[in-house]
mmCIF file of C-alpha atoms and ligand atoms in Angstrom:
data_model
loop_
_atom_site.group_PDB
_atom_site.id
_atom_site.type_symbol
_atom_site.label_atom_id
_atom_site.label_comp_id
_atom_site.label_asym_id
_atom_site.label_seq_id
_atom_site.Cartn_x
_atom_site.Cartn_y
_atom_site.Cartn_z
ATOM 1 C CA MET A 16 96.059 77.310 78.738
ATOM 2 C CA HIS A 17 92.251 77.235 78.451
ATOM 3 C CA ILE A 18 90.957 77.788 81.993
ATOM 4 C CA ILE A 19 87.964 75.787 83.184
ATOM 5 C CA ASP A 20 86.305 77.909 85.845
ATOM 6 C CA LEU A 21 83.849 75.881 87.909
ATOM 7 C CA ARG A 22 83.866 78.228 90.923
ATOM 8 C CA SER A 23 80.490 79.801 90.212
ATOM 9 C CA ASP A 24 78.134 80.876 87.438
ATOM 10 C CA THR A 25 78.957 84.439 88.551
ATOM 11 C CA VAL A 26 82.224 84.236 86.552
ATOM 12 C CA THR A 27 80.456 84.392 83.173
ATOM 13 C CA HIS A 28 81.306 87.344 80.932
ATOM 14 C CA PRO A 29 78.723 89.122 78.750
ATOM 15 C CA THR A 30 78.133 87.597 75.314
ATOM 16 C CA PRO A 31 79.103 89.543 72.154
ATOM 17 C CA GLU A 32 75.396 90.315 71.612
ATOM 18 C CA MET A 33 75.236 91.830 75.100
ATOM 19 C CA ARG A 34 78.317 93.989 74.498
ATOM 20 C CA GLU A 35 76.783 95.180 71.245
ATOM 21 C CA ALA A 36 73.472 96.036 72.949
ATOM 22 C CA MET A 37 75.344 97.823 75.756
ATOM 23 C CA ALA A 38 77.240 99.979 73.282
ATOM 24 C CA ARG A 39 74.035 100.961 71.494
ATOM 25 C CA ALA A 40 71.813 101.369 74.591
ATOM 26 C CA GLU A 41 69.566 104.401 74.787
ATOM 27 C CA VAL A 42 69.991 105.905 78.250
ATOM 28 C CA GLY A 43 68.589 108.519 80.632
ATOM 29 C CA ASP A 44 68.776 109.300 84.351
ATOM 30 C CA ASP A 45 67.275 106.269 86.043
ATOM 31 C CA VAL A 46 66.904 108.025 89.423
ATOM 32 C CA TYR A 47 64.363 110.211 87.585
ATOM 33 C CA GLY A 48 62.886 107.028 86.081
ATOM 34 C CA GLU A 49 63.984 108.317 82.663
ATOM 35 C CA ASP A 50 66.214 105.548 81.380
ATOM 36 C CA PRO A 51 64.223 103.893 78.574
ATOM 37 C CA THR A 52 66.378 100.765 78.523
ATOM 38 C CA VAL A 53 66.058 100.222 82.283
ATOM 39 C CA ASN A 54 62.315 100.789 81.992
ATOM 40 C CA ARG A 55 62.108 98.237 79.187
ATOM 41 C CA LEU A 56 64.036 95.635 81.184
ATOM 42 C CA GLN A 57 61.793 96.234 84.202
ATOM 43 C CA GLU A 58 58.633 95.854 82.122
ATOM 44 C CA MET A 59 59.975 92.671 80.510
ATOM 45 C CA ALA A 60 60.944 91.219 83.885
ATOM 46 C CA ALA A 61 57.617 92.038 85.542
ATOM 47 C CA HIS A 62 55.746 90.505 82.608
ATOM 48 C CA ARG A 63 57.944 87.405 82.538
ATOM 49 C CA LEU A 64 57.512 86.809 86.282
ATOM 50 C CA GLY A 65 53.793 87.650 86.219
ATOM 51 C CA LYS A 66 54.140 90.616 88.582
ATOM 52 C CA GLU A 67 52.829 94.170 88.407
ATOM 53 C CA ALA A 68 56.167 95.977 88.633
ATOM 54 C CA ALA A 69 59.926 95.442 88.764
ATOM 55 C CA LEU A 70 63.098 97.290 89.725
ATOM 56 C CA PHE A 71 66.638 96.846 88.397
ATOM 57 C CA VAL A 72 69.181 96.617 91.239
ATOM 58 C CA SER A 73 72.940 96.201 91.335
ATOM 59 C CA SER A 74 73.115 92.688 92.747
ATOM 60 C CA GLY A 75 71.229 89.813 94.285
ATOM 61 C CA THR A 76 72.384 90.918 97.719
ATOM 62 C CA MET A 77 70.956 94.405 97.138
ATOM 63 C CA GLY A 78 67.706 92.970 95.766
ATOM 64 C CA ASN A 79 67.191 90.756 98.800
ATOM 65 C CA LEU A 80 68.120 93.476 101.296
ATOM 66 C CA ALA A 81 66.000 96.174 99.637
ATOM 67 C CA SER A 82 63.079 93.699 99.574
ATOM 68 C CA PHE A 83 63.507 92.881 103.266
ATOM 69 C CA LEU A 84 63.682 96.627 104.063
ATOM 70 C CA ALA A 85 60.499 97.243 102.081
ATOM 71 C CA HIS A 86 58.632 94.375 103.774
ATOM 72 C CA CYS A 87 59.826 94.847 107.362
ATOM 73 C CA GLY A 88 60.356 97.657 109.833
ATOM 74 C CA ARG A 89 62.985 97.799 112.572
ATOM 75 C CA GLY A 90 62.379 95.120 115.190
ATOM 76 C CA ASP A 91 60.256 92.997 112.865
ATOM 77 C CA GLU A 92 61.181 89.385 112.342
ATOM 78 C CA ALA A 93 61.850 87.543 109.089
ATOM 79 C CA ILE A 94 61.781 83.739 108.883
ATOM 80 C CA ILE A 95 64.728 82.425 106.858
ATOM 81 C CA GLY A 96 66.568 79.122 106.432
ATOM 82 C CA ASP A 97 69.843 78.303 108.176
ATOM 83 C CA GLN A 98 71.376 77.413 104.800
ATOM 84 C CA SER A 99 69.939 80.397 102.941
ATOM 85 C CA HIS A 100 72.146 82.874 101.125
ATOM 86 C CA THR A 101 70.467 85.687 103.107
ATOM 87 C CA PHE A 102 71.671 84.048 106.330
ATOM 88 C CA LEU A 103 75.071 82.730 105.248
ATOM 89 C CA HIS A 104 76.433 85.182 102.704
ATOM 90 C CA GLU A 105 74.880 88.627 103.003
ATOM 91 C CA GLN A 106 76.689 89.920 106.099
ATOM 92 C CA GLY A 107 73.452 89.832 108.076
ATOM 93 C CA GLY A 108 72.508 92.976 106.159
ATOM 94 C CA MET A 109 68.889 92.792 107.279
ATOM 95 C CA ALA A 110 70.019 93.065 110.929
ATOM 96 C CA ALA A 111 73.043 95.292 110.384
ATOM 97 C CA LEU A 112 71.303 97.864 108.210
ATOM 98 C CA GLY A 113 67.591 97.254 108.724
ATOM 99 C CA GLY A 114 67.214 96.261 112.393
ATOM 100 C CA ILE A 115 65.338 93.184 111.149
ATOM 101 C CA MET A 116 65.586 90.131 113.343
ATOM 102 C CA PRO A 117 66.157 86.870 111.489
ATOM 103 C CA CYS A 118 64.255 83.841 112.797
ATOM 104 C CA ILE A 119 66.371 80.976 111.570
ATOM 105 C CA LEU A 120 64.762 77.617 110.797
ATOM 106 C CA PRO A 121 66.571 74.476 109.605
ATOM 107 C CA ASN A 122 66.604 74.011 105.854
ATOM 108 C CA GLN A 123 65.828 70.438 104.891
ATOM 109 C CA ALA A 124 68.231 68.738 102.462
ATOM 110 C CA ASP A 125 65.967 69.756 99.570
ATOM 111 C CA GLY A 126 66.107 73.443 100.506
ATOM 112 C CA THR A 127 62.612 73.542 101.984
ATOM 113 C CA LEU A 128 61.557 74.836 105.396
ATOM 114 C CA ARG A 129 59.056 72.517 107.107
ATOM 115 C CA LEU A 130 55.563 73.996 107.141
ATOM 116 C CA ASP A 131 55.179 73.014 110.821
ATOM 117 C CA ASP A 132 58.421 74.781 111.660
ATOM 118 C CA ILE A 133 57.226 77.934 109.911
ATOM 119 C CA GLU A 134 53.843 77.846 111.616
ATOM 120 C CA GLY A 135 55.466 77.203 114.996
ATOM 121 C CA ALA A 136 57.813 80.168 114.567
ATOM 122 C CA ILE A 137 55.116 82.763 113.857
ATOM 123 C CA ARG A 138 54.743 85.082 116.844
ATOM 124 C CA GLY A 139 51.377 85.550 118.475
ATOM 125 C CA GLY A 140 51.246 89.289 119.054
ATOM 126 C CA ASP A 141 52.491 89.204 122.661
ATOM 127 C CA ILE A 142 53.935 92.615 123.601
ATOM 128 C CA HIS A 143 57.243 90.946 124.613
ATOM 129 C CA GLU A 144 57.865 89.574 121.146
ATOM 130 C CA PRO A 145 58.923 90.961 117.814
ATOM 131 C CA ARG A 146 56.313 90.891 115.062
ATOM 132 C CA THR A 147 56.762 88.229 112.394
ATOM 133 C CA ARG A 148 56.426 89.898 109.009
ATOM 134 C CA LEU A 149 58.111 87.815 106.363
ATOM 135 C CA VAL A 150 59.055 84.324 105.193
ATOM 136 C CA SER A 151 61.915 84.109 102.708
ATOM 137 C CA LEU A 152 62.542 81.081 100.473
ATOM 138 C CA GLU A 153 65.427 80.424 98.073
ATOM 139 C CA ASN A 154 64.854 78.889 94.625
ATOM 140 C CA THR A 155 66.992 77.139 93.460
ATOM 141 C CA HIS A 156 68.579 76.533 96.831
ATOM 142 C CA ASN A 157 72.271 77.188 96.414
ATOM 143 C CA ALA A 158 73.622 75.492 99.565
ATOM 144 C CA CYS A 159 71.098 72.620 99.372
ATOM 145 C CA HIS A 160 72.431 71.055 96.171
ATOM 146 C CA GLY A 161 70.932 73.689 93.881
ATOM 147 C CA THR A 162 67.558 72.056 94.410
ATOM 148 C CA PRO A 163 64.517 73.667 92.782
ATOM 149 C CA LEU A 164 61.524 74.236 95.063
ATOM 150 C CA SER A 165 58.313 73.001 93.429
ATOM 151 C CA PRO A 166 55.381 75.317 92.632
ATOM 152 C CA GLU A 167 53.246 73.225 95.018
ATOM 153 C CA TYR A 168 55.663 73.738 97.903
ATOM 154 C CA VAL A 169 55.990 77.487 97.286
ATOM 155 C CA ALA A 170 52.184 77.756 97.097
ATOM 156 C CA ALA A 171 51.808 75.845 100.379
ATOM 157 C CA VAL A 172 54.238 78.164 102.188
ATOM 158 C CA THR A 173 52.586 81.222 100.664
ATOM 159 C CA SER A 174 49.102 80.141 101.649
ATOM 160 C CA LEU A 175 50.292 79.430 105.223
ATOM 161 C CA ALA A 176 52.099 82.773 105.419
ATOM 162 C CA HIS A 177 49.183 84.747 104.016
ATOM 163 C CA ARG A 178 46.788 83.030 106.428
ATOM 164 C CA HIS A 179 48.901 84.546 109.206
ATOM 165 C CA GLY A 180 49.217 87.961 107.547
ATOM 166 C CA LEU A 181 52.881 87.453 106.566
ATOM 167 C CA GLN A 182 54.549 88.359 103.287
ATOM 168 C CA VAL A 183 56.650 85.918 101.236
ATOM 169 C CA HIS A 184 59.894 86.801 99.474
ATOM 170 C CA VAL A 185 61.756 84.469 97.123
ATOM 171 C CA ASP A 186 65.499 84.801 96.656
ATOM 172 C CA GLY A 187 65.265 83.579 93.093
ATOM 173 C CA ALA A 188 68.873 84.289 92.167
ATOM 174 C CA ARG A 189 68.577 81.154 89.978
ATOM 175 C CA ILE A 190 64.782 81.048 89.535
ATOM 176 C CA PHE A 191 65.128 80.369 85.792
ATOM 177 C CA ASN A 192 67.304 77.331 86.558
ATOM 178 C CA ALA A 193 64.462 76.128 88.781
ATOM 179 C CA ALA A 194 61.843 76.700 86.080
ATOM 180 C CA ILE A 195 63.918 74.925 83.420
ATOM 181 C CA ALA A 196 64.724 71.983 85.699
ATOM 182 C CA LEU A 197 61.073 71.538 86.678
ATOM 183 C CA GLY A 198 59.787 72.163 83.149
ATOM 184 C CA VAL A 199 57.377 74.867 84.312
ATOM 185 C CA ASP A 200 56.767 78.497 83.392
ATOM 186 C CA VAL A 201 58.702 80.666 85.840
ATOM 187 C CA LYS A 202 55.424 82.466 86.680
ATOM 188 C CA THR A 203 54.068 79.341 88.359
ATOM 189 C CA LEU A 204 57.008 79.354 90.791
ATOM 190 C CA VAL A 205 56.196 82.818 92.099
ATOM 191 C CA SER A 206 52.500 83.198 91.331
ATOM 192 C CA ASP A 207 51.292 84.056 94.840
ATOM 193 C CA VAL A 208 54.509 85.267 96.469
ATOM 194 C CA ASP A 209 54.780 88.950 97.324
ATOM 195 C CA SER A 210 58.274 89.510 95.967
ATOM 196 C CA VAL A 211 61.051 87.810 94.074
ATOM 197 C CA THR A 212 64.625 88.799 93.267
ATOM 198 C CA PHE A 213 66.301 87.123 90.302
ATOM 199 C CA CYS A 214 69.847 87.557 89.019
ATOM 200 C CA LEU A 215 70.866 88.480 85.485
ATOM 201 C CA SER A 216 74.544 88.086 86.303
ATOM 202 C CA LYS A 217 74.762 84.355 87.070
ATOM 203 C CA GLY A 218 73.755 81.664 84.587
ATOM 204 C CA LEU A 219 72.176 84.337 82.365
ATOM 205 C CA ALA A 220 75.672 85.855 81.912
ATOM 206 C CA ALA A 221 74.866 89.568 82.099
ATOM 207 C CA PRO A 222 77.769 91.511 83.631
ATOM 208 C CA VAL A 223 75.794 93.232 86.397
ATOM 209 C CA GLY A 224 72.378 93.251 87.928
ATOM 210 C CA SER A 225 69.344 91.646 89.441
ATOM 211 C CA VAL A 226 65.661 92.486 89.272
ATOM 212 C CA VAL A 227 63.123 92.646 92.100
ATOM 213 C CA CYS A 228 59.490 92.004 91.109
ATOM 214 C CA GLY A 229 56.270 92.538 93.066
ATOM 215 C CA THR A 230 53.263 94.841 93.344
ATOM 216 C CA ALA A 231 53.646 98.484 92.310
ATOM 217 C CA PRO A 232 53.414 99.818 95.917
ATOM 218 C CA PHE A 233 55.971 97.252 97.074
ATOM 219 C CA ILE A 234 58.342 98.209 94.247
ATOM 220 C CA ASP A 235 57.977 101.881 95.306
ATOM 221 C CA GLY A 236 59.241 100.790 98.736
ATOM 222 C CA VAL A 237 62.112 98.842 97.167
ATOM 223 C CA ARG A 238 63.047 101.925 95.109
ATOM 224 C CA ARG A 239 63.309 103.985 98.324
ATOM 225 C CA ALA A 240 65.387 101.262 99.985
ATOM 226 C CA ARG A 241 67.639 100.971 96.911
ATOM 227 C CA LYS A 242 68.303 104.722 97.063
ATOM 228 C CA VAL A 243 69.440 104.694 100.699
ATOM 229 C CA LEU A 244 71.664 101.702 99.933
ATOM 230 C CA GLY A 245 73.424 103.804 97.304
ATOM 231 C CA GLY A 246 71.881 101.844 94.464
ATOM 232 C CA GLY A 247 70.157 104.709 92.665
ATOM 233 C CA THR A 248 72.278 104.701 89.531
ATOM 234 C CA ARG A 249 72.036 107.078 86.605
ATOM 235 C CA GLN A 250 72.569 105.911 82.980
ATOM 236 C CA ALA A 251 72.060 102.300 84.045
ATOM 237 C CA GLY A 252 70.562 101.438 80.659
ATOM 238 C CA ILE A 253 74.058 100.417 79.553
ATOM 239 C CA LEU A 254 73.802 97.581 82.080
ATOM 240 C CA ALA A 255 70.096 96.915 81.607
ATOM 241 C CA ALA A 256 70.698 96.427 77.859
ATOM 242 C CA ALA A 257 72.749 93.333 78.656
ATOM 243 C CA GLY A 258 70.003 92.171 80.999
ATOM 244 C CA ILE A 259 67.447 92.365 78.182
ATOM 245 C CA VAL A 260 69.651 90.202 75.954
ATOM 246 C CA ALA A 261 70.136 87.823 78.894
ATOM 247 C CA LEU A 262 66.389 87.356 79.272
ATOM 248 C CA GLU A 263 65.892 87.009 75.521
ATOM 249 C CA THR A 264 68.723 84.620 74.722
ATOM 250 C CA MET A 265 70.147 82.904 77.792
ATOM 251 C CA VAL A 266 67.225 81.265 79.604
ATOM 252 C CA ASP A 267 66.488 78.175 77.515
ATOM 253 C CA ARG A 268 70.142 77.192 77.252
ATOM 254 C CA LEU A 269 70.327 76.721 81.051
ATOM 255 C CA ALA A 270 69.180 73.156 80.330
ATOM 256 C CA ASP A 271 72.647 72.496 78.834
ATOM 257 C CA ASP A 272 74.289 73.590 82.096
ATOM 258 C CA HIS A 273 72.087 71.143 83.989
ATOM 259 C CA THR A 274 72.985 68.291 81.625
ATOM 260 C CA ARG A 275 76.699 69.058 82.049
ATOM 261 C CA ALA A 276 76.401 69.221 85.845
ATOM 262 C CA ARG A 277 74.704 65.811 85.792
ATOM 263 C CA ARG A 278 77.450 64.383 83.571
ATOM 264 C CA LEU A 279 80.098 65.778 85.924
ATOM 265 C CA ALA A 280 78.264 64.295 88.917
ATOM 266 C CA GLU A 281 77.917 60.888 87.258
ATOM 267 C CA GLY A 282 81.588 60.853 86.252
ATOM 268 C CA LEU A 283 82.815 61.890 89.703
ATOM 269 C CA ALA A 284 80.602 59.269 91.352
ATOM 270 C CA THR A 285 82.484 56.498 89.489
ATOM 271 C CA LEU A 286 85.809 57.589 91.043
ATOM 272 C CA PRO A 287 87.001 55.835 94.216
ATOM 273 C CA GLY A 288 86.910 57.925 97.389
ATOM 274 C CA ILE A 289 84.497 60.565 96.056
ATOM 275 C CA SER A 290 80.904 61.041 97.225
ATOM 276 C CA VAL A 291 78.614 63.199 95.129
ATOM 277 C CA GLY A 292 75.422 64.890 96.302
ATOM 278 C CA PRO A 293 72.159 64.974 94.379
ATOM 279 C CA THR A 294 72.374 67.108 91.248
ATOM 280 C CA HIS A 295 69.233 68.827 90.008
ATOM 281 C CA THR A 296 70.418 71.978 88.260
ATOM 282 C CA ASN A 297 73.817 73.605 87.617
ATOM 283 C CA ILE A 298 75.257 73.216 91.130
ATOM 284 C CA LEU A 299 76.815 70.073 92.502
ATOM 285 C CA TYR A 300 78.557 69.296 95.747
ATOM 286 C CA PHE A 301 81.036 66.492 96.265
ATOM 287 C CA SER A 302 83.443 65.436 98.957
ATOM 288 C CA LEU A 303 86.508 63.304 99.413
ATOM 289 C CA ASP A 304 85.872 60.296 101.658
ATOM 290 C CA ALA A 305 88.108 59.657 104.666
ATOM 291 C CA SER A 306 89.568 56.753 102.636
ATOM 292 C CA CYS A 307 90.817 59.184 99.959
ATOM 293 C CA PRO A 308 94.519 59.940 100.537
ATOM 294 C CA LEU A 309 94.047 63.477 99.193
ATOM 295 C CA ASP A 310 92.507 66.383 101.088
ATOM 296 C CA GLY A 311 90.486 69.215 99.602
ATOM 297 C CA ALA A 312 93.358 71.697 99.390
ATOM 298 C CA GLY A 313 95.549 69.034 97.736
ATOM 299 C CA LEU A 314 92.994 68.308 95.027
ATOM 300 C CA ALA A 315 92.222 72.009 94.461
ATOM 301 C CA THR A 316 95.916 72.857 94.064
ATOM 302 C CA ALA A 317 96.554 69.965 91.690
ATOM 303 C CA LEU A 318 93.553 70.959 89.568
ATOM 304 C CA ARG A 319 94.667 74.591 89.464
ATOM 305 C CA THR A 320 98.003 73.578 87.963
ATOM 306 C CA ARG A 321 95.967 71.837 85.228
ATOM 307 C CA GLY A 322 93.967 75.007 84.544
ATOM 308 C CA ILE A 323 90.846 73.946 86.456
ATOM 309 C CA LEU A 324 89.482 76.351 89.063
ATOM 310 C CA LEU A 325 87.603 74.296 91.617
ATOM 311 C CA PRO A 326 88.595 75.443 95.108
ATOM 312 C CA ASN A 327 87.628 73.337 98.120
ATOM 313 C CA ARG A 328 84.960 74.888 100.349
ATOM 314 C CA GLY A 329 85.590 72.718 103.409
ATOM 315 C CA PRO A 330 88.564 70.537 104.358
ATOM 316 C CA ARG A 331 87.319 67.790 102.001
ATOM 317 C CA SER A 332 84.340 69.313 100.237
ATOM 318 C CA PHE A 333 83.744 71.067 96.931
ATOM 319 C CA ARG A 334 81.041 72.910 95.007
ATOM 320 C CA ALA A 335 81.175 72.902 91.206
ATOM 321 C CA VAL A 336 78.922 75.171 89.160
ATOM 322 C CA THR A 337 78.349 74.814 85.421
ATOM 323 C CA HIS A 338 77.512 77.753 83.163
ATOM 324 C CA CYS A 339 77.663 78.898 79.553
ATOM 325 C CA TRP A 340 81.464 78.889 79.525
ATOM 326 C CA ILE A 341 81.693 75.231 80.421
ATOM 327 C CA SER A 342 81.569 72.893 77.440
ATOM 328 C CA ASP A 343 81.188 69.124 77.186
ATOM 329 C CA GLU A 344 84.950 68.895 76.574
ATOM 330 C CA ASP A 345 85.603 70.920 79.742
ATOM 331 C CA ILE A 346 83.555 68.430 81.755
ATOM 332 C CA GLU A 347 85.479 65.477 80.287
ATOM 333 C CA ARG A 348 88.820 67.246 80.881
ATOM 334 C CA THR A 349 87.814 67.915 84.494
ATOM 335 C CA LEU A 350 86.817 64.287 85.065
ATOM 336 C CA THR A 351 90.088 63.030 83.595
ATOM 337 C CA ALA A 352 92.073 65.485 85.710
ATOM 338 C CA VAL A 353 90.301 64.537 88.960
ATOM 339 C CA ALA A 354 90.719 60.822 88.166
ATOM 340 C CA ASP A 355 94.451 61.300 87.445
ATOM 341 C CA VAL A 356 95.076 63.353 90.589
ATOM 342 C CA VAL A 357 93.182 60.936 92.831
ATOM 343 C CA ALA A 358 94.928 57.904 91.279
ATOM 344 C CA ALA A 359 98.359 59.510 91.744
ATOM 345 C CA ALA A 360 97.729 60.397 95.417
HETATM 346 N N1 TLP B 1 75.934 83.546 95.299
HETATM 347 C C1 TLP B 1 77.347 83.484 95.025
HETATM 348 C C2 TLP B 1 78.159 83.676 96.304
HETATM 349 O O1 TLP B 1 77.751 84.797 96.996
HETATM 350 C C3 TLP B 1 78.085 82.506 97.231
HETATM 351 C C4 TLP B 1 77.666 82.149 94.385
HETATM 352 O O2 TLP B 1 78.782 82.012 93.888
HETATM 353 O O3 TLP B 1 76.797 81.267 94.363
HETATM 354 N N2 TLP B 1 71.176 84.595 96.406
HETATM 355 C C5 TLP B 1 71.770 83.455 96.037
HETATM 356 C C6 TLP B 1 71.006 82.185 96.133
HETATM 357 C C7 TLP B 1 73.090 83.450 95.578
HETATM 358 O O4 TLP B 1 73.651 82.307 95.246
HETATM 359 C C8 TLP B 1 73.777 84.679 95.483
HETATM 360 C C9 TLP B 1 75.212 84.729 95.033
HETATM 361 C C10 TLP B 1 73.115 85.847 95.863
HETATM 362 C C11 TLP B 1 71.816 85.782 96.315
HETATM 363 C C12 TLP B 1 73.783 87.205 95.825
HETATM 364 O O5 TLP B 1 73.956 87.655 94.540
HETATM 365 P P1 TLP B 1 75.062 88.803 94.226
HETATM 366 O O6 TLP B 1 76.382 88.094 94.187
HETATM 367 O O7 TLP B 1 74.612 89.326 92.911
HETATM 368 O O8 TLP B 1 74.976 89.796 95.312
#
């Protein structure tokens, strides 16, 4: 049976062109900075994001953590959202491994942090308090409906943060989805921020890896942090080669994933007992109303028997993520399956 895997865009496998590039990749010892393919990917990424330097890391989690470690010392405070991936899904790595104190502010439904909340949370230098060092944003915002943050909003946060001597990091795991959805050059989304991590291994379909971009001195700090995290890898050009193909061939097609997510959202919204959240990019959330006789586990199990992987995340709630493996037919098959299961309940 053809499996339709809507669990995440992390499930994508490398394309044939990536496998070919990986097999042919020129390599060297990247801890010595001698892997030409890694160096090429890093130069491409820095140029694409409009930053001075870049570093290839194993994952988005490592990129965020190494960035936090480079920006903050032990006992420093980082302002993050209560729905951010860094807060919800990274084991509190900044605190566990870096002694960094998170200052958690409420994310608004569109993934933003209110400017007043940020300003109110910045410490004043009192000896009793930690020092606020960093504000971290997420773009697109995974848990907030995959919403893209606008260049104007990011610039407003950055100008506020810089006025107070703080740095700004962007968890841009899906920054290219944001750029495509907003119709802007990705550079404009990160133009004044101090650092950004983006993932090659999600919608861009590379098998492994993320890239951190920022100033050259900052990237030196990230390289040190990556090493202590065990992320100094050797002939990593085999992986970076896929990342280069991802950047060259997989960015523009993200628009198709967004169209398919919208079609899925529109189709689900016509079904009785289902409420669908706003859909801006490749992530959509929906839930089963109290009136729906089915619960989340019931729907997930019934879909799995039909070859559709869409596990419930809460008792009645779901996240579906489109990616390059999901076709128009897959979306229609999913809609038919959900309609059948709900009607039979
Ligand atoms: N997100 C994964 C899961 O961890 C939840 C997913 O399926 O969406 N930042 C953001 C915004 C992310 O969504 C993710 C992964 C990461 C960072 C971490 O990236 P990896 O998995 O490469 O460590």
